[in-house]
mmCIF file with all atom_site columns, C-alpha atoms (C1' of nucleotides) in Angstrom:
data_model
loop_
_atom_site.group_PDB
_atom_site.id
_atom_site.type_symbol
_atom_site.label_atom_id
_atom_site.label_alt_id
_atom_site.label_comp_id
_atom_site.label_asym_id
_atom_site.label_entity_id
_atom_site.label_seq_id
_atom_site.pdbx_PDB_ins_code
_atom_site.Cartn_x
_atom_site.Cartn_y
_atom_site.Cartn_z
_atom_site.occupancy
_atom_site.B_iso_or_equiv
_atom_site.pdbx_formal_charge
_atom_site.auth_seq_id
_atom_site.auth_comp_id
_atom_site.auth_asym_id
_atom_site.auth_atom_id
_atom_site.pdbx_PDB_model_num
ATOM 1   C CA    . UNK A 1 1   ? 0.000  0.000   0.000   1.00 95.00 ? 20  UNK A CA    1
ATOM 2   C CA    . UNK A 1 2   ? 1.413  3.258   -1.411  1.00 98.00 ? 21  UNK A CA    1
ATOM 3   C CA    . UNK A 1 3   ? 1.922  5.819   1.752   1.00 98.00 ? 22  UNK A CA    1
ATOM 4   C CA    . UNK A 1 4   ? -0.307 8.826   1.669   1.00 97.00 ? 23  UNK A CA    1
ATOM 5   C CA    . UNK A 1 5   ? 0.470  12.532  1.782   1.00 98.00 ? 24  UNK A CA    1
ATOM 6   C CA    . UNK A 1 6   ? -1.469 12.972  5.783   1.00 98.00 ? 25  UNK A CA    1
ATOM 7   C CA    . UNK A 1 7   ? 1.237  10.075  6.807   1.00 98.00 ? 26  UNK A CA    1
ATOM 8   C CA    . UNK A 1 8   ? 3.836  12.290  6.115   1.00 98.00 ? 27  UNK A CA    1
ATOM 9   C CA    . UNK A 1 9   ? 1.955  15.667  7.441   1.00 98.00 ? 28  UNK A CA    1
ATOM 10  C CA    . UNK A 1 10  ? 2.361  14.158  10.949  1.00 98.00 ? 29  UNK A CA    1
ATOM 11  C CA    . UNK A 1 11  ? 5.915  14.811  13.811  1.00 98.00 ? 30  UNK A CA    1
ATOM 12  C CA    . UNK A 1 12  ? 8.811  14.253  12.051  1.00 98.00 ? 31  UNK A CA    1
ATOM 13  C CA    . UNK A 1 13  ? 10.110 12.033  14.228  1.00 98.00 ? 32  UNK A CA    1
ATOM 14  C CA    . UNK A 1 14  ? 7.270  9.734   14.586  1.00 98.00 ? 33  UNK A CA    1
ATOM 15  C CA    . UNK A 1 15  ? 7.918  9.763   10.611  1.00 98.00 ? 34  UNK A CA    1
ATOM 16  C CA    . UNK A 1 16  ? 11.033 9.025   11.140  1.00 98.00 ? 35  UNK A CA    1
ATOM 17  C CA    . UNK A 1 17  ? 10.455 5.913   13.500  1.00 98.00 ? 36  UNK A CA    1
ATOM 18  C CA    . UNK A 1 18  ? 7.517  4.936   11.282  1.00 98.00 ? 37  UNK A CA    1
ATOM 19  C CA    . UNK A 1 19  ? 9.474  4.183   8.081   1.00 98.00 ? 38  UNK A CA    1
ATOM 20  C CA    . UNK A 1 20  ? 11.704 1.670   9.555   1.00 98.00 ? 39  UNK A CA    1
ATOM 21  C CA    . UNK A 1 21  ? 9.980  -1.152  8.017   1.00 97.00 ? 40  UNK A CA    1
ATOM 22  C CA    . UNK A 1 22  ? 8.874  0.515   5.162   1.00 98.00 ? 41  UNK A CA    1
ATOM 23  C CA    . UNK A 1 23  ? 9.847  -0.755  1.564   1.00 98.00 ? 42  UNK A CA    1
ATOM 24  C CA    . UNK A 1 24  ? 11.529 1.934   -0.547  1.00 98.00 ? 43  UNK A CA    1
ATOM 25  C CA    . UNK A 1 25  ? 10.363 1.607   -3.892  1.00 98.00 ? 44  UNK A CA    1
ATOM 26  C CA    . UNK A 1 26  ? 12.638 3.196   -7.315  1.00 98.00 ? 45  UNK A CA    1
ATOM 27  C CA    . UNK A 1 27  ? 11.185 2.715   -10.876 1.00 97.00 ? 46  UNK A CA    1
ATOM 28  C CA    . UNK A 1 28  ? 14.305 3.006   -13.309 1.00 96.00 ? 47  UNK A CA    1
ATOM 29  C CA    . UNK A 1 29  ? 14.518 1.926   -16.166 1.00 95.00 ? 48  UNK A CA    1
ATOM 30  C CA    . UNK A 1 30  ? 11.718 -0.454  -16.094 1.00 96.00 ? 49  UNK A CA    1
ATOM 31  C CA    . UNK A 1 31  ? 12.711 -2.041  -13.583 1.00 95.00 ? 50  UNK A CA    1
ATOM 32  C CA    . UNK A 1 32  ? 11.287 -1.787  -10.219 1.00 96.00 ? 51  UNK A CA    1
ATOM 33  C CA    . UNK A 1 33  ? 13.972 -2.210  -7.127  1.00 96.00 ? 52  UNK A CA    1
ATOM 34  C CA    . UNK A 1 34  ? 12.650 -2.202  -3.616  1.00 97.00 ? 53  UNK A CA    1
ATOM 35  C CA    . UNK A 1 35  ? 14.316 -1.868  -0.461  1.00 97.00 ? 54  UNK A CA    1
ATOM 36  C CA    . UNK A 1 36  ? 13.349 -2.204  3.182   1.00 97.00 ? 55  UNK A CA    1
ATOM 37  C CA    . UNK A 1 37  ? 14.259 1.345   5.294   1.00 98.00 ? 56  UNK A CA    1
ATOM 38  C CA    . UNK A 1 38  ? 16.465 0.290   8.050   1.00 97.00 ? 57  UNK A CA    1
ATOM 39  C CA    . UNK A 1 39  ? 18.013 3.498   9.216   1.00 98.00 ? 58  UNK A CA    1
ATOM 40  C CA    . UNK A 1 40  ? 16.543 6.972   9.399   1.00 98.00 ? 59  UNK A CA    1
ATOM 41  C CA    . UNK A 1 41  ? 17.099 10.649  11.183  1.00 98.00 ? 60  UNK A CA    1
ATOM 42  C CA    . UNK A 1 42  ? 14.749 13.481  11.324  1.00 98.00 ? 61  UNK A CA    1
ATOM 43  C CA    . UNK A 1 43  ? 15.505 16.554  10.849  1.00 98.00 ? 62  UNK A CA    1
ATOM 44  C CA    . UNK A 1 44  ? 12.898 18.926  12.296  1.00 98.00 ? 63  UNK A CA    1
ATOM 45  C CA    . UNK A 1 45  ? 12.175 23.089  12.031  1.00 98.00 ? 64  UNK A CA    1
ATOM 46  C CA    . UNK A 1 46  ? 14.432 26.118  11.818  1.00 97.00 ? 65  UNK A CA    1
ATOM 47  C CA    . UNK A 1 47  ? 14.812 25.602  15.757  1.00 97.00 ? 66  UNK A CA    1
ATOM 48  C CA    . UNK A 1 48  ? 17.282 22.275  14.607  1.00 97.00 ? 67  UNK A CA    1
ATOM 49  C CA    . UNK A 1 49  ? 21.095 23.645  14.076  1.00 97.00 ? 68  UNK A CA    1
ATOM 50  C CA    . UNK A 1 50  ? 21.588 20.021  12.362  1.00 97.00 ? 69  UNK A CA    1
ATOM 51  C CA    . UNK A 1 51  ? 18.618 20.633  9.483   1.00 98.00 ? 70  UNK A CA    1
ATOM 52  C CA    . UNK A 1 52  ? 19.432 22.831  6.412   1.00 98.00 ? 71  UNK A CA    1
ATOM 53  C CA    . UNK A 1 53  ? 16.220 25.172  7.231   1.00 98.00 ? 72  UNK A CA    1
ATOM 54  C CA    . UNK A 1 54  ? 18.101 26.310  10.503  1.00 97.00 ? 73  UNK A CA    1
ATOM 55  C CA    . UNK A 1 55  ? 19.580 29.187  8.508   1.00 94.00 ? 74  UNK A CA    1
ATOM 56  C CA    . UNK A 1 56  ? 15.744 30.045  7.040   1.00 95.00 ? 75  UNK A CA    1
ATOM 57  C CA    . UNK A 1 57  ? 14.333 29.722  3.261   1.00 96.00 ? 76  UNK A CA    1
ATOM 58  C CA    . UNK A 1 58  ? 16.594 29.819  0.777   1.00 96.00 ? 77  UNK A CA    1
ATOM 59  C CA    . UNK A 1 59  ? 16.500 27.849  -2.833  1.00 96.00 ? 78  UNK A CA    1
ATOM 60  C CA    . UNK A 1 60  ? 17.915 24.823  -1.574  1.00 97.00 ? 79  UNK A CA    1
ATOM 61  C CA    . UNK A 1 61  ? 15.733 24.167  1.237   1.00 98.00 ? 80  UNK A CA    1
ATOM 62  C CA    . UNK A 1 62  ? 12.644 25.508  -0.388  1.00 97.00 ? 81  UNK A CA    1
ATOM 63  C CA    . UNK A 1 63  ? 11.261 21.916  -0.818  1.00 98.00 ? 82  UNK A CA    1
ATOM 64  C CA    . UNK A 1 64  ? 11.305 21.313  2.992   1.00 98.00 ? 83  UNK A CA    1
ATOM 65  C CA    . UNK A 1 65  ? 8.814  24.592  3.345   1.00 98.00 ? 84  UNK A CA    1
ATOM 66  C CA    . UNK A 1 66  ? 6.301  23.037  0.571   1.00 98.00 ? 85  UNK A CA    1
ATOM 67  C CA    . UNK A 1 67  ? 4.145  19.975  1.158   1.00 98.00 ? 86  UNK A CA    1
ATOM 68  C CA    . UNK A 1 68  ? 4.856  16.666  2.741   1.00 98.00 ? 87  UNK A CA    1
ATOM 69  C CA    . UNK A 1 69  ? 5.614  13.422  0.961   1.00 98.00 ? 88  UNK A CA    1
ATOM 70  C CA    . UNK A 1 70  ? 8.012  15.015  -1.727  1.00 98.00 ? 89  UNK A CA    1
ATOM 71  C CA    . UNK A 1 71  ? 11.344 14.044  -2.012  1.00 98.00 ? 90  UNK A CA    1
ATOM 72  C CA    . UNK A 1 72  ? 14.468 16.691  -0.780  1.00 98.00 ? 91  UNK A CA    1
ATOM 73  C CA    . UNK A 1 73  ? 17.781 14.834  -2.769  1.00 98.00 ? 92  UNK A CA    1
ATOM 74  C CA    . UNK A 1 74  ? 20.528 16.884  -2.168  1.00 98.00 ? 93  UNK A CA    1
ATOM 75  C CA    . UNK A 1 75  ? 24.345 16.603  -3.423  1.00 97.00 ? 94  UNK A CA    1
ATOM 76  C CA    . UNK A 1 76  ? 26.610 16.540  -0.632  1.00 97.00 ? 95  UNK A CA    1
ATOM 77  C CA    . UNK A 1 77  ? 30.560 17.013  -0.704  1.00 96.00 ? 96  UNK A CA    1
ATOM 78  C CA    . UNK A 1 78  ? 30.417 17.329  -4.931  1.00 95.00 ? 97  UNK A CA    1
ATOM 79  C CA    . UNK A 1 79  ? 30.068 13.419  -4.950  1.00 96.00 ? 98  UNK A CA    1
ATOM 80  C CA    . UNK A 1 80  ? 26.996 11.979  -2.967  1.00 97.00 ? 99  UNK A CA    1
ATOM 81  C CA    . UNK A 1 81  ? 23.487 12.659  -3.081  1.00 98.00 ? 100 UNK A CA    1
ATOM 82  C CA    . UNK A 1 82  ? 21.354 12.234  -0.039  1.00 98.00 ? 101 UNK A CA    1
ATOM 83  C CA    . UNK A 1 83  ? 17.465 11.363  -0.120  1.00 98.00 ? 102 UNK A CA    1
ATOM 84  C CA    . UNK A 1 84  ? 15.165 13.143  2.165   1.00 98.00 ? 103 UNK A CA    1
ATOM 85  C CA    . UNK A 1 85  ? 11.206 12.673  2.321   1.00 98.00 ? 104 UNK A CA    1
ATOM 86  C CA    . UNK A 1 86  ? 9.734  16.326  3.515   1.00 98.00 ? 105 UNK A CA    1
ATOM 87  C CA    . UNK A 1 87  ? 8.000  16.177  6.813   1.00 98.00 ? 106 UNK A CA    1
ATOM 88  C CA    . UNK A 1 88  ? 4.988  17.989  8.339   1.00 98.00 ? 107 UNK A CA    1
ATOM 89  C CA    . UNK A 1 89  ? 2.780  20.638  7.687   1.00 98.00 ? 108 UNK A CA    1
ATOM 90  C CA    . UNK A 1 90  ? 3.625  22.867  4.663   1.00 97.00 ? 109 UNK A CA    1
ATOM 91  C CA    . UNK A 1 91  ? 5.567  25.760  5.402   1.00 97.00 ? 110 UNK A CA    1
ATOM 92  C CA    . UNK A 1 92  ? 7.309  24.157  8.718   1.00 98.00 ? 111 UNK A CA    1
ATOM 93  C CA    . UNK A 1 93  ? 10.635 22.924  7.578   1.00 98.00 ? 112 UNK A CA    1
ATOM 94  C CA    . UNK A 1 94  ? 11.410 19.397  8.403   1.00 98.00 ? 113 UNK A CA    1
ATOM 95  C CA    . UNK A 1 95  ? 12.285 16.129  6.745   1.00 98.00 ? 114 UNK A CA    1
ATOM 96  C CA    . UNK A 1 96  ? 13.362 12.299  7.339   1.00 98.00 ? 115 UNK A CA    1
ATOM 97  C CA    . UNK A 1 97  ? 16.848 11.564  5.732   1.00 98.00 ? 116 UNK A CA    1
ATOM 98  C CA    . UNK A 1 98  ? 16.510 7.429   4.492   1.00 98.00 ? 117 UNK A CA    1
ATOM 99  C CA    . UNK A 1 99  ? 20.318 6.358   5.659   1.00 98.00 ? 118 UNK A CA    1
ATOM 100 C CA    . UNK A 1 100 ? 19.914 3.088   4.782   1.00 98.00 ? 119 UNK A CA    1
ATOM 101 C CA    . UNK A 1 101 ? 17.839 -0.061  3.450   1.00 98.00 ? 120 UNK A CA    1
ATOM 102 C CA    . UNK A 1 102 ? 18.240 -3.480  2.951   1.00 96.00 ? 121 UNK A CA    1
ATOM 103 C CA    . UNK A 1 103 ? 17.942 -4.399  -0.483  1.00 94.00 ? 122 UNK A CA    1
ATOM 104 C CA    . UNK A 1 104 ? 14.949 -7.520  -0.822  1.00 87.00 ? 123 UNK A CA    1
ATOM 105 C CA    . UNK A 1 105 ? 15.962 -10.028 -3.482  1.00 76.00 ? 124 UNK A CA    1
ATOM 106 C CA    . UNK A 1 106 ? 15.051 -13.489 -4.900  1.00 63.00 ? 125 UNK A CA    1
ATOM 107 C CA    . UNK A 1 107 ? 16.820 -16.528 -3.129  1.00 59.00 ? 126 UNK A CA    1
ATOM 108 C CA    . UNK A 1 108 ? 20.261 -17.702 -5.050  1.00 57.00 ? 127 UNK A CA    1
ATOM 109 C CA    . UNK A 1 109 ? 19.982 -21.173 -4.566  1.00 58.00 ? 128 UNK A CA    1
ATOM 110 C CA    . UNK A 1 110 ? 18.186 -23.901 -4.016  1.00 54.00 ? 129 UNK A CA    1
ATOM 111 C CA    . UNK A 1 111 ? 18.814 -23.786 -0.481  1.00 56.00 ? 130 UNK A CA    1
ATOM 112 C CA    . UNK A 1 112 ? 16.273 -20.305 -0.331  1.00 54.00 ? 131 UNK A CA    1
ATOM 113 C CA    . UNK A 1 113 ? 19.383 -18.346 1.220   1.00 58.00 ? 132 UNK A CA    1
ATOM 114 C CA    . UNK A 1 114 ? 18.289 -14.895 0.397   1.00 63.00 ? 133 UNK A CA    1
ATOM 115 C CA    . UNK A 1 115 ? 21.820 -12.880 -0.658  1.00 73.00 ? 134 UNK A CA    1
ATOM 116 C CA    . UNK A 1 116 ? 21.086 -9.180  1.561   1.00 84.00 ? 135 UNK A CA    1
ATOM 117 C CA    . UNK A 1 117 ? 22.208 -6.700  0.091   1.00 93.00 ? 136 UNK A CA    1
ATOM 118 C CA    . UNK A 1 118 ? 22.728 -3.772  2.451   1.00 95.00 ? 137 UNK A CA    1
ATOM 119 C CA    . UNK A 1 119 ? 22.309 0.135   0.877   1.00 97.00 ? 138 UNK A CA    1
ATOM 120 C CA    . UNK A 1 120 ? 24.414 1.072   3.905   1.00 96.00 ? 139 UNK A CA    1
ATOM 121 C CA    . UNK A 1 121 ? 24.773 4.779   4.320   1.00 97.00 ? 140 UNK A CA    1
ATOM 122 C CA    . UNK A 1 122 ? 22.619 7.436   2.215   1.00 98.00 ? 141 UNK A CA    1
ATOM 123 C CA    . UNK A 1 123 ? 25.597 8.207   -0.535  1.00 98.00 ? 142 UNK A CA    1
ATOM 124 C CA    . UNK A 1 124 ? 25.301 4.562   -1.091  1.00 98.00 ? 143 UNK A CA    1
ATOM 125 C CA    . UNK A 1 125 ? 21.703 4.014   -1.065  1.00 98.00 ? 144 UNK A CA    1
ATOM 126 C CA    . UNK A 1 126 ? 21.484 6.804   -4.173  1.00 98.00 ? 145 UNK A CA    1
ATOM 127 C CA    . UNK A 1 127 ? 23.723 5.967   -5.687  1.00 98.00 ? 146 UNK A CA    1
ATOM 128 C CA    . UNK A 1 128 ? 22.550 2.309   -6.206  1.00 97.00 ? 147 UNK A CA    1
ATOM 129 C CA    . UNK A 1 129 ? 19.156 3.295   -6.914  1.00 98.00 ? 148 UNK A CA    1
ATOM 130 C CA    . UNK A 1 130 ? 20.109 5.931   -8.929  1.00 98.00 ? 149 UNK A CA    1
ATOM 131 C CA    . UNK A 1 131 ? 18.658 8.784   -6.742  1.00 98.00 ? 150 UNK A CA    1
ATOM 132 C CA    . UNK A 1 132 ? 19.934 12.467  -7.900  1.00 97.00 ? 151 UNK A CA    1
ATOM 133 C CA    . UNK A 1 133 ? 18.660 16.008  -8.023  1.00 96.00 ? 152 UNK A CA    1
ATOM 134 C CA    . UNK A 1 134 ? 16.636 15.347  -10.808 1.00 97.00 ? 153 UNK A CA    1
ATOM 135 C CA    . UNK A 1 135 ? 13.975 13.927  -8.167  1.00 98.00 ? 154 UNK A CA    1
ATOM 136 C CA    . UNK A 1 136 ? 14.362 16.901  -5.821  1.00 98.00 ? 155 UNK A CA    1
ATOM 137 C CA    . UNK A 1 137 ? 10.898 18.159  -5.172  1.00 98.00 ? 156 UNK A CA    1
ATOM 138 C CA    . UNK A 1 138 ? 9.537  14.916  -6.655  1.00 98.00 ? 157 UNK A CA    1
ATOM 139 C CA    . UNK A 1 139 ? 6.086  13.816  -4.890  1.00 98.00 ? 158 UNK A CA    1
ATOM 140 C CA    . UNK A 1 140 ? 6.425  10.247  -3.822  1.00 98.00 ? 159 UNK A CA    1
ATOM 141 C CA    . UNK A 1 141 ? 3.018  10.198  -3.217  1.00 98.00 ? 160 UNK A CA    1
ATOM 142 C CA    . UNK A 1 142 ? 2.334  8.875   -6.794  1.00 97.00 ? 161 UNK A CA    1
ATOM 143 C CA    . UNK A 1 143 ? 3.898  5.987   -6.930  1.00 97.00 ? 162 UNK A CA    1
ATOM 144 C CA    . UNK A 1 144 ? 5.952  6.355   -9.977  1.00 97.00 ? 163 UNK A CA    1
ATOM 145 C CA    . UNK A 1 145 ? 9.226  6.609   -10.271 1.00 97.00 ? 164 UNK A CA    1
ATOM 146 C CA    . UNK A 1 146 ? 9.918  6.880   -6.267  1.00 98.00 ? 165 UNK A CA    1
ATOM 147 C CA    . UNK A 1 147 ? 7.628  6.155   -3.801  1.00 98.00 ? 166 UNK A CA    1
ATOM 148 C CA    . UNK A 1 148 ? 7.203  4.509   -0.320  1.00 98.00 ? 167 UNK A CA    1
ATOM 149 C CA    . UNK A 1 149 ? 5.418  1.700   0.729   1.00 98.00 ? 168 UNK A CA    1
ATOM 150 C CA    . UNK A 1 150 ? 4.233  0.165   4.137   1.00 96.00 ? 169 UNK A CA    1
ATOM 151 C CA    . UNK A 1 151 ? 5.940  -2.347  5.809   1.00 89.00 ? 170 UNK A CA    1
ATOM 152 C CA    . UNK A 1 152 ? 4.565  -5.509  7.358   1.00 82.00 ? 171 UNK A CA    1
ATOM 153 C CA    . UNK A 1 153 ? 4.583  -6.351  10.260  1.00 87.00 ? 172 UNK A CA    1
ATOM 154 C CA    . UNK A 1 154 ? 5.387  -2.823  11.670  1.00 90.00 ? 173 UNK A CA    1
ATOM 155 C CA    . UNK A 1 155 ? 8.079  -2.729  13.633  1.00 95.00 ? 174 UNK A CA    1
ATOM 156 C CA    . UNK A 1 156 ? 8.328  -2.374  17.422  1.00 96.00 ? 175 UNK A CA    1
ATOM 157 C CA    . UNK A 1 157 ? 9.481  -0.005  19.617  1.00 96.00 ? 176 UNK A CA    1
ATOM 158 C CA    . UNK A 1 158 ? 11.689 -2.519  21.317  1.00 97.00 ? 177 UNK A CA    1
ATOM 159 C CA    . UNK A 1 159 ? 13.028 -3.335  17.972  1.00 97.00 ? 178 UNK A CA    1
ATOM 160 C CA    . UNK A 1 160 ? 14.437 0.397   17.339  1.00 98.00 ? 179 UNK A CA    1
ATOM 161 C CA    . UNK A 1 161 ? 17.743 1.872   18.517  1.00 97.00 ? 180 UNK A CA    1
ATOM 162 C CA    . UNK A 1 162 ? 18.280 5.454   19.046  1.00 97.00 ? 181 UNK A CA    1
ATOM 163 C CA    . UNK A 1 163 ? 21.138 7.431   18.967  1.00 96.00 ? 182 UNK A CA    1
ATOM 164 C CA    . UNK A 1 164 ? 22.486 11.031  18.059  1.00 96.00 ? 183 UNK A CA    1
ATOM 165 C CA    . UNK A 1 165 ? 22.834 11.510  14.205  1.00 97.00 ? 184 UNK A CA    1
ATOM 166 C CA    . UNK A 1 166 ? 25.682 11.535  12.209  1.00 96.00 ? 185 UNK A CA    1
ATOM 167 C CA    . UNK A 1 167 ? 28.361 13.992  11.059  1.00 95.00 ? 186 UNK A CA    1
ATOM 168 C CA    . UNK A 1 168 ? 26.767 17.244  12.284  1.00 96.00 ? 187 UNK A CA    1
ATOM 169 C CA    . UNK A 1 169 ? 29.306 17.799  15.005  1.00 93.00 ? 188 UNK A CA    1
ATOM 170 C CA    . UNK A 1 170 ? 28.938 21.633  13.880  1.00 94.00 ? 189 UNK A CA    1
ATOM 171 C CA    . UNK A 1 171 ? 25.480 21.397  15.338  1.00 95.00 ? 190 UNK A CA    1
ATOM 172 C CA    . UNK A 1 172 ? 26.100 22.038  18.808  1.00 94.00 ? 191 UNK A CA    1
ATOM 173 C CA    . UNK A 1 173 ? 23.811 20.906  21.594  1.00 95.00 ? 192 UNK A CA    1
ATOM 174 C CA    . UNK A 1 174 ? 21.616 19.659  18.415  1.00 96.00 ? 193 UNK A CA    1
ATOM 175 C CA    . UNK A 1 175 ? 23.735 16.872  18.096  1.00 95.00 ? 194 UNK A CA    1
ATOM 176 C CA    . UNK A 1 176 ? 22.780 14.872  21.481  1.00 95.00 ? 195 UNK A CA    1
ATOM 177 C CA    . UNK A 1 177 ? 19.157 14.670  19.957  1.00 97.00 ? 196 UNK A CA    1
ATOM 178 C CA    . UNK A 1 178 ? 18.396 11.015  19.390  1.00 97.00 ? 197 UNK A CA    1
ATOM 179 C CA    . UNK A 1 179 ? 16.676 11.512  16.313  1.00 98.00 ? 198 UNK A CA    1
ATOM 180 C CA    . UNK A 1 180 ? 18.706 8.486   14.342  1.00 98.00 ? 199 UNK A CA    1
ATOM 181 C CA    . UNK A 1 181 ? 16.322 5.571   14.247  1.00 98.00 ? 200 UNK A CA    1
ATOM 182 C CA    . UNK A 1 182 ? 17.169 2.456   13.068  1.00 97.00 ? 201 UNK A CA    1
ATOM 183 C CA    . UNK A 1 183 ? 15.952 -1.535  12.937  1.00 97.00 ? 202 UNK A CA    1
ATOM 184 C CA    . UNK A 1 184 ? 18.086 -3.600  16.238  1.00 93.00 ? 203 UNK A CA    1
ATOM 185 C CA    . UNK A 1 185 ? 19.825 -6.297  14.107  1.00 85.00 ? 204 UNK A CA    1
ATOM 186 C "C1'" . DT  B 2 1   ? 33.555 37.208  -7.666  1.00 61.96 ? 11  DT  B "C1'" 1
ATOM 187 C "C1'" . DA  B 2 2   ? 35.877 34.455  -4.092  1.00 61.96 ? 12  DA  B "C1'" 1
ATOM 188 C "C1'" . DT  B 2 3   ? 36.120 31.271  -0.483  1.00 61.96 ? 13  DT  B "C1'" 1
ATOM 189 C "C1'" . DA  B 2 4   ? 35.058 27.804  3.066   1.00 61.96 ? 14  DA  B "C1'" 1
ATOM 190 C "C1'" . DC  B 2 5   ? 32.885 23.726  4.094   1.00 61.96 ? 15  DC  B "C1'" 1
ATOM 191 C "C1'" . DG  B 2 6   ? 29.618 19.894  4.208   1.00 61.96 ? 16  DG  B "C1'" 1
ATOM 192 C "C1'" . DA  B 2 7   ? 23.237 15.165  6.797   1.00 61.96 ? 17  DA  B "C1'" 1
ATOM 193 C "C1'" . DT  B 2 8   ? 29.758 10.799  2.684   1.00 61.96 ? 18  DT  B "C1'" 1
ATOM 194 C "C1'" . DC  B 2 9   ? 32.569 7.096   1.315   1.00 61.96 ? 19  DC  B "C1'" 1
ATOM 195 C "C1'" . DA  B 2 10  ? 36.713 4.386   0.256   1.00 61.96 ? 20  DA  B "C1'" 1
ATOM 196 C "C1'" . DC  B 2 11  ? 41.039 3.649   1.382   1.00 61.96 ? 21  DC  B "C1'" 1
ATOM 197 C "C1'" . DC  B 2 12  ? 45.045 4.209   4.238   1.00 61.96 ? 22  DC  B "C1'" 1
ATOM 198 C "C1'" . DT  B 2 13  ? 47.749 3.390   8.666   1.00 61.96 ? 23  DT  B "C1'" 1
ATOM 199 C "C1'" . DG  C 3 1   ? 42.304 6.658   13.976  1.00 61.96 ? 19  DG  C "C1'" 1
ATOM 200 C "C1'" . DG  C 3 2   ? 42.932 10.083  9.522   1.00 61.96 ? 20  DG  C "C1'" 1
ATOM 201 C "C1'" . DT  C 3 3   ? 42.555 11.961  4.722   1.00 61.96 ? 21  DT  C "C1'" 1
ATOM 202 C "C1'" . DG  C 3 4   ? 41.316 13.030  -0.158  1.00 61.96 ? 22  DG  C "C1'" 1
ATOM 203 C "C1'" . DA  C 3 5   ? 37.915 13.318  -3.776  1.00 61.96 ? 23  DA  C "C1'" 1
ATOM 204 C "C1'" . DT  C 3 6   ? 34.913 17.027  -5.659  1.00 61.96 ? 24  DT  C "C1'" 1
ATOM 205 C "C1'" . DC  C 3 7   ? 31.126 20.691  -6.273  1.00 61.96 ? 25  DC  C "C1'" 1
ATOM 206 C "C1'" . DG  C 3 8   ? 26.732 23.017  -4.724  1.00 61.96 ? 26  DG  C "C1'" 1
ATOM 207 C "C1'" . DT  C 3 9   ? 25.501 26.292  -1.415  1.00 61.96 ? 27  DT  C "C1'" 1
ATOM 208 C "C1'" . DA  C 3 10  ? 25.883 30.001  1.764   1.00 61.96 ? 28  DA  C "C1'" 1
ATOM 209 C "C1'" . DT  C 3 11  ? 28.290 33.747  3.131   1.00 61.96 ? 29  DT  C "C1'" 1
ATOM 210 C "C1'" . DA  C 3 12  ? 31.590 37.314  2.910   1.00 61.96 ? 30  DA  C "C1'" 1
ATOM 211 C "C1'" . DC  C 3 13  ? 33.673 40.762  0.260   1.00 61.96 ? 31  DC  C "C1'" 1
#
DNA sequence: TATACGATCACCT
DNA sequence: GGTGATCGTATAC
């Protein structure tokens, strides 16, 4: 079942805990690749030195001010792109980066091992599913192209870790918030 | 116009 | 543990 714009209008990080589970979904090329979310952070309002809003509206983080359920794909140091699903009411800043997902795929062999393939880190995930700016402000609502879908069973709150997010040491206090979420191995 | 740096990753020691 | 690749964005001038 495709997820629906009012999931998305809802706390980002309830968002943020609810897409563990979830199954990424990327239409390329005819092909259709899906991918379980395993790791998420949220990053929520102006008020959040870690989110790209903190420094206000500017053409960049436009996308986070507009609508939930659309896609905010950024490139990050001139090499990696990073895939964010836009969070909340319109016109409060906020959005879910998707760190990483577990790749589902057909058993190998005959013995129905399944080979994982882990999308390990956001960079990674993009690139594999071929994620770039050209899906910026994409609404993945549709469920064409890019697109979410829910997860069953949900996951459990004993089943998620929390910790403090990555790589925004420049953050400040923001940086103890335990807004990384992601699926206890 | 110029410059500093980043929501990363691969590779090195 | 550390560093280089590589370029869009924000900010300063």
């Amino acid at each position: 079942m495709i997820i629906n714009r009012k999931f998305y209008r809802r706390n980002t990080l309830k968002v943020a805990r609810d897409l563990l589970g979830c199954f990424l979904m990327r239409e390329y090329r005819g092909k259709i690749w899906r991918a379980m979310t395993i790791e998420t952070e949220a990053y929520h309002g102006e008020d959040d030195l870690a989110c790209h809003a903190s420094r206000g509206r500017t053409p960049r983080t436009e996308v986070m001010y507009g609508e939930p359920g659309c896609a905010y794909v950024y490139m990050i140091y001139g090499m990696y792109h990073c895939l964010n699903i836009v969070t909340e009411k319109k016109d409060f800043p906020a959005a879910v980066l998707i760190r990483g997902a577990k790749l589902c795929r057909r058993p190998t062999s005959t013995k129905s091992k399944t080979s994982d393939v882990y999308l390990d880190g956001p960079g990674k995930l993009c690139k594999f599913l071929h994620i770039d700016r050209k899906l910026n402000k994409w609404d993945i609502t549709k469920g064409e192209k890019l697109w979410l879908e829910k997860g069953i069973p949900k996951v459990r709150p004993s089943e998620i870790k929390k910790s403090q997010r990555i790589g925004i040491d420049y953050a400040q206090y923001c940086r103890e918030y335990l807004w990384r979420f992601s699926i206890k191995p």
